[in-house]
CSV table of C-alpha atoms in Angstrom, one decimal:
chain,number,residue,atom,x,y,z
J,141,MET,CA,39.0,183.0,75.8
J,142,ALA,CA,37.9,186.3,74.6
J,143,LEU,CA,34.3,187.7,75.0
J,144,GLN,CA,32.0,186.3,72.3
J,145,LEU,CA,29.0,188.5,72.0
J,146,TYR,CA,26.0,187.0,70.1
J,147,PHE,CA,23.1,189.0,68.8
J,148,VAL,CA,19.8,187.4,67.9
J,149,ARG,CA,16.7,189.1,66.6
J,150,HIS,CA,13.3,187.9,67.9
J,151,GLY,CA,11.2,185.5,65.9
J,152,GLN,CA,8.4,186.4,63.5
J,153,THR,CA,5.4,188.4,64.7
J,154,ASP,CA,2.3,189.4,62.8
J,155,PHE,CA,3.8,192.9,62.6
J,156,SER,CA,7.2,191.8,61.2
J,157,ARG,CA,5.3,189.5,58.8
J,158,GLN,CA,3.2,192.4,57.5
J,159,ASN,CA,6.2,194.8,57.6
J,160,ARG,CA,4.4,197.2,60.0
J,161,PHE,CA,6.1,199.8,62.2
J,162,CYS,CA,6.6,197.9,65.5
J,163,GLY,CA,8.8,199.4,68.2
J,164,SER,CA,7.1,200.2,71.5
J,165,ILE,CA,4.1,198.0,70.9
J,166,ASP,CA,4.4,194.5,72.1
J,167,PRO,CA,3.0,191.8,69.8
J,168,PRO,CA,3.6,188.1,70.6
J,169,LEU,CA,5.3,185.7,68.3
J,170,THR,CA,3.3,183.9,65.6
J,171,GLU,CA,3.3,180.2,65.4
J,172,LEU,CA,6.2,180.4,63.0
J,173,GLY,CA,8.0,182.7,65.5
J,174,ARG,CA,7.5,180.1,68.2
J,175,ARG,CA,9.0,177.4,65.9
J,176,MET,CA,11.9,179.7,65.4
J,177,ALA,CA,12.4,180.0,69.1
J,178,GLU,CA,12.4,176.2,69.5
J,179,ALA,CA,14.9,175.9,66.7
J,180,ILE,CA,17.1,178.5,68.4
J,181,GLY,CA,16.9,176.7,71.7
J,182,GLU,CA,17.8,173.4,70.1
J,183,ALA,CA,20.8,174.8,68.1
J,184,TYR,CA,22.2,177.1,70.8
J,185,GLY,CA,20.9,176.0,74.1
J,186,GLY,CA,23.8,173.6,74.8
J,187,LEU,CA,26.5,176.3,74.5
J,188,PRO,CA,28.2,177.4,77.8
J,189,TRP,CA,26.4,180.7,78.1
J,190,THR,CA,27.7,183.2,80.7
J,191,ALA,CA,24.7,185.5,80.5
J,192,ILE,CA,21.7,186.4,78.5
J,193,TYR,CA,20.4,190.0,78.1
J,194,ARG,CA,17.1,190.9,76.4
J,195,SER,CA,14.8,193.9,75.6
J,196,PRO,CA,11.7,194.3,77.7
J,197,ARG,CA,9.4,193.2,74.9
J,198,GLN,CA,7.6,189.9,75.2
J,199,ARG,CA,8.7,188.8,71.7
J,200,THR,CA,12.3,188.7,72.9
J,201,LEU,CA,11.3,186.7,76.0
J,202,GLN,CA,9.3,184.2,73.9
J,203,THR,CA,12.2,183.9,71.5
J,204,VAL,CA,14.9,183.2,74.1
J,205,ALA,CA,12.8,181.1,76.5
J,206,PRO,CA,13.6,177.7,75.1
J,207,LEU,CA,17.4,178.5,74.9
J,208,ALA,CA,17.4,180.0,78.4
J,209,GLU,CA,15.6,177.0,79.9
J,210,ARG,CA,18.2,174.6,78.3
J,211,ALA,CA,21.1,176.8,79.5
J,212,GLY,CA,19.6,177.2,83.0
J,213,LEU,CA,19.8,181.0,82.9
J,214,THR,CA,17.4,183.8,83.6
J,215,PRO,CA,17.6,186.5,80.9
J,216,ILE,CA,18.4,190.0,82.2
J,217,VAL,CA,16.0,192.7,81.0
J,218,GLU,CA,17.7,195.9,79.7
J,219,GLU,CA,15.4,198.8,78.7
J,220,GLY,CA,18.1,200.2,76.5
J,221,LEU,CA,17.8,197.2,74.2
J,222,ALA,CA,14.2,198.0,73.2
J,223,GLU,CA,13.3,198.6,69.5
J,224,ILE,CA,13.3,202.1,68.0
J,225,SER,CA,9.9,203.8,68.7
J,226,TYR,CA,7.7,204.8,65.8
J,227,GLY,CA,5.5,207.1,67.8
J,228,ALA,CA,2.1,207.7,66.2
J,229,TRP,CA,2.8,205.3,63.4
J,230,GLU,CA,3.1,202.2,65.6
J,231,GLY,CA,1.2,199.3,64.1
J,232,MET,CA,0.9,201.0,60.7
J,233,THR,CA,2.4,200.0,57.3
J,234,LYS,CA,4.4,202.6,55.5
J,235,GLN,CA,1.5,203.1,53.1
J,236,GLU,CA,-1.0,203.7,56.0
J,237,ALA,CA,1.4,206.2,57.6
J,238,LYS,CA,1.8,208.0,54.3
J,239,ALA,CA,-1.9,208.2,53.7
J,240,LYS,CA,-2.6,209.5,57.3
J,241,ASP,CA,0.0,212.3,57.2
J,242,PRO,CA,1.7,212.6,53.7
J,243,GLU,CA,3.7,215.7,54.7
J,244,ALA,CA,5.1,214.2,57.9
J,245,PHE,CA,5.9,211.0,56.1
J,246,ALA,CA,7.7,212.7,53.3
J,247,TRP,CA,9.8,214.7,55.8
J,248,TYR,CA,10.7,211.5,57.7
J,249,SER,CA,11.4,209.5,54.6
J,250,ALA,CA,14.0,212.0,53.4
J,251,ASP,CA,16.2,211.0,56.4
J,252,THR,CA,15.0,208.0,58.4
J,253,THR,CA,18.1,208.0,60.6
J,254,SER,CA,18.1,211.6,61.9
J,255,ARG,CA,14.4,212.2,61.9
J,256,ALA,CA,11.8,210.6,64.1
J,257,ALA,CA,8.2,209.6,63.5
J,258,PRO,CA,5.7,212.1,65.0
J,259,GLY,CA,4.1,211.5,68.3
J,260,GLY,CA,7.2,210.5,70.3
J,261,GLY,CA,9.2,208.5,67.8
J,262,GLU,CA,12.9,208.0,68.1
J,263,THR,CA,15.9,208.6,65.8
J,264,ALA,CA,18.7,206.1,65.3
J,265,PHE,CA,20.9,208.4,67.4
J,266,ASP,CA,18.3,208.2,70.3
J,267,VAL,CA,18.6,204.4,70.1
J,268,ALA,CA,22.4,204.5,70.0
J,269,ALA,CA,22.4,206.8,73.1
J,270,ARG,CA,20.5,204.2,75.2
J,271,ALA,CA,21.7,200.9,73.7
J,272,LEU,CA,25.5,201.6,73.5
J,273,PRO,CA,25.8,202.1,77.3
J,274,VAL,CA,24.2,198.7,77.8
J,275,LEU,CA,26.8,197.2,75.5
J,276,GLU,CA,29.6,198.9,77.4
J,277,ARG,CA,28.2,197.6,80.7
J,278,ILE,CA,28.1,194.1,79.3
J,279,LYS,CA,31.6,194.3,78.0
J,280,THR,CA,32.9,195.5,81.4
J,281,LYS,CA,31.1,192.9,83.4
J,282,HIS,CA,31.9,190.0,81.0
J,283,THR,CA,35.5,190.1,79.8
J,284,ASP,CA,35.3,186.5,78.4
J,285,GLY,CA,32.8,183.8,77.7
J,286,LYS,CA,29.6,183.7,75.6
J,287,VAL,CA,27.0,186.4,76.1
J,288,LEU,CA,23.7,186.6,74.2
J,289,ILE,CA,21.8,189.8,73.4
J,290,VAL,CA,18.2,189.3,72.3
J,291,SER,CA,16.8,192.4,70.7
J,292,HIS,CA,15.3,193.9,67.5
J,293,LYS,CA,16.0,194.7,63.9
J,294,ALA,CA,16.9,198.4,64.1
J,295,THR,CA,18.6,198.2,67.5
J,296,LEU,CA,20.8,195.3,66.6
J,297,ARG,CA,21.8,197.0,63.3
J,298,ILE,CA,22.7,200.2,65.1
J,299,LEU,CA,24.9,198.2,67.6
J,300,ALA,CA,26.5,196.4,64.7
J,301,CYS,CA,27.4,199.7,63.1
J,302,ALA,CA,29.0,200.9,66.3
J,303,LEU,CA,31.1,197.8,66.7
J,304,LEU,CA,32.2,197.9,63.1
J,305,GLY,CA,33.1,201.6,63.3
J,306,MET,CA,30.5,202.5,60.7
J,307,ASP,CA,28.4,205.7,60.6
J,308,VAL,CA,25.1,204.9,62.2
J,309,ARG,CA,23.4,206.6,59.3
J,310,GLN,CA,24.2,203.5,57.3
J,311,PHE,CA,22.4,201.0,59.5
J,312,ARG,CA,19.3,200.5,57.3
J,313,ASP,CA,21.3,200.3,54.0
J,314,ARG,CA,24.3,198.2,55.0
J,315,ILE,CA,23.3,195.8,57.8
J,316,ALA,CA,20.7,193.0,57.5
J,317,GLN,CA,19.1,191.3,60.5
J,318,PRO,CA,16.3,188.9,59.5
J,319,VAL,CA,13.9,187.5,62.1
J,320,GLY,CA,15.5,184.7,64.1
J,321,ALA,CA,19.0,185.5,62.8
J,322,PHE,CA,22.3,185.2,64.8
J,323,SER,CA,25.4,187.4,64.6
J,324,ARG,CA,28.6,187.2,66.6
J,325,PHE,CA,31.3,189.6,67.5
J,326,ASP,CA,34.6,188.4,69.1
J,327,PHE,CA,36.4,190.9,71.2
J,328,LEU,CA,40.1,190.6,70.4
J,329,ALA,CA,43.0,192.7,71.6
J,330,SER,CA,42.7,194.6,68.3
J,331,GLY,CA,39.0,195.3,68.9
J,332,PRO,CA,35.6,193.7,68.0
J,333,GLN,CA,35.7,191.4,65.0
J,334,LEU,CA,32.6,190.3,63.2
J,335,ALA,CA,32.8,186.5,63.1
J,336,MET,CA,29.2,185.7,62.0
J,337,HIS,CA,26.4,187.8,60.6
J,338,ALA,CA,22.7,187.3,60.0
J,339,ASP,CA,23.0,183.5,60.1
J,340,VAL,CA,19.8,181.5,59.9
J,341,SER,CA,21.3,178.0,59.3
J,342,HIS,CA,19.8,176.9,62.6
J,343,LEU,CA,16.3,177.4,61.3
J,344,PRO,CA,14.4,174.7,59.4
J,345,PRO,CA,14.4,175.4,55.6
J,346,ASP,CA,10.8,176.6,55.5
J,347,LEU,CA,11.5,179.2,58.2
J,348,ARG,CA,14.6,180.7,56.6
J,349,GLU,CA,12.5,182.7,54.1
J,350,ALA,CA,9.6,183.6,56.4
J,351,GLU,CA,7.2,186.2,55.1
J,352,GLY,CA,8.0,189.8,56.1
J,353,THR,CA,11.1,191.4,57.5
């Protein structure tokens, strides 16, 4: 059996619900987010998982906890799987960031892949530089079986671009990753093949169109 690598984005937080910049800050799941986590555990907890890897943020731990308990596994924390940092704009909406520093926001908005938010923000290339080595270590350690990565919107989209051979600059425009959604890559002799993308069929109908991004 080839390696099957699953991606899942964490469940809803107040910041994802309000579409706020949320990278290095660490909000918990909302009540809807916790329901998403339970649905994920029920749908996927019985699969024969080889390993689970997650980012250091509590929203990923809370999302995967029901699944991990059913699977009898302890998720492995990887700093490289953290979300892209938005620096001084953490916790703000786009409108608030624009009002605070219109010049900086206009500069950033002209190229949100190669340019970082002020105050220590990251570019997509920064994220790729830390997340891709994690992916390579996982592929080396686990040559077959089912492995789960629990991470964040931008980080998972960047990893998907890399596996698909796409320019990382396209990650915002070409790759979707809703809260609580699963994707899967199968690693064949010919290379990684996208077998499932942004699937939310495991979520109850009222959670599949949860408010926010």
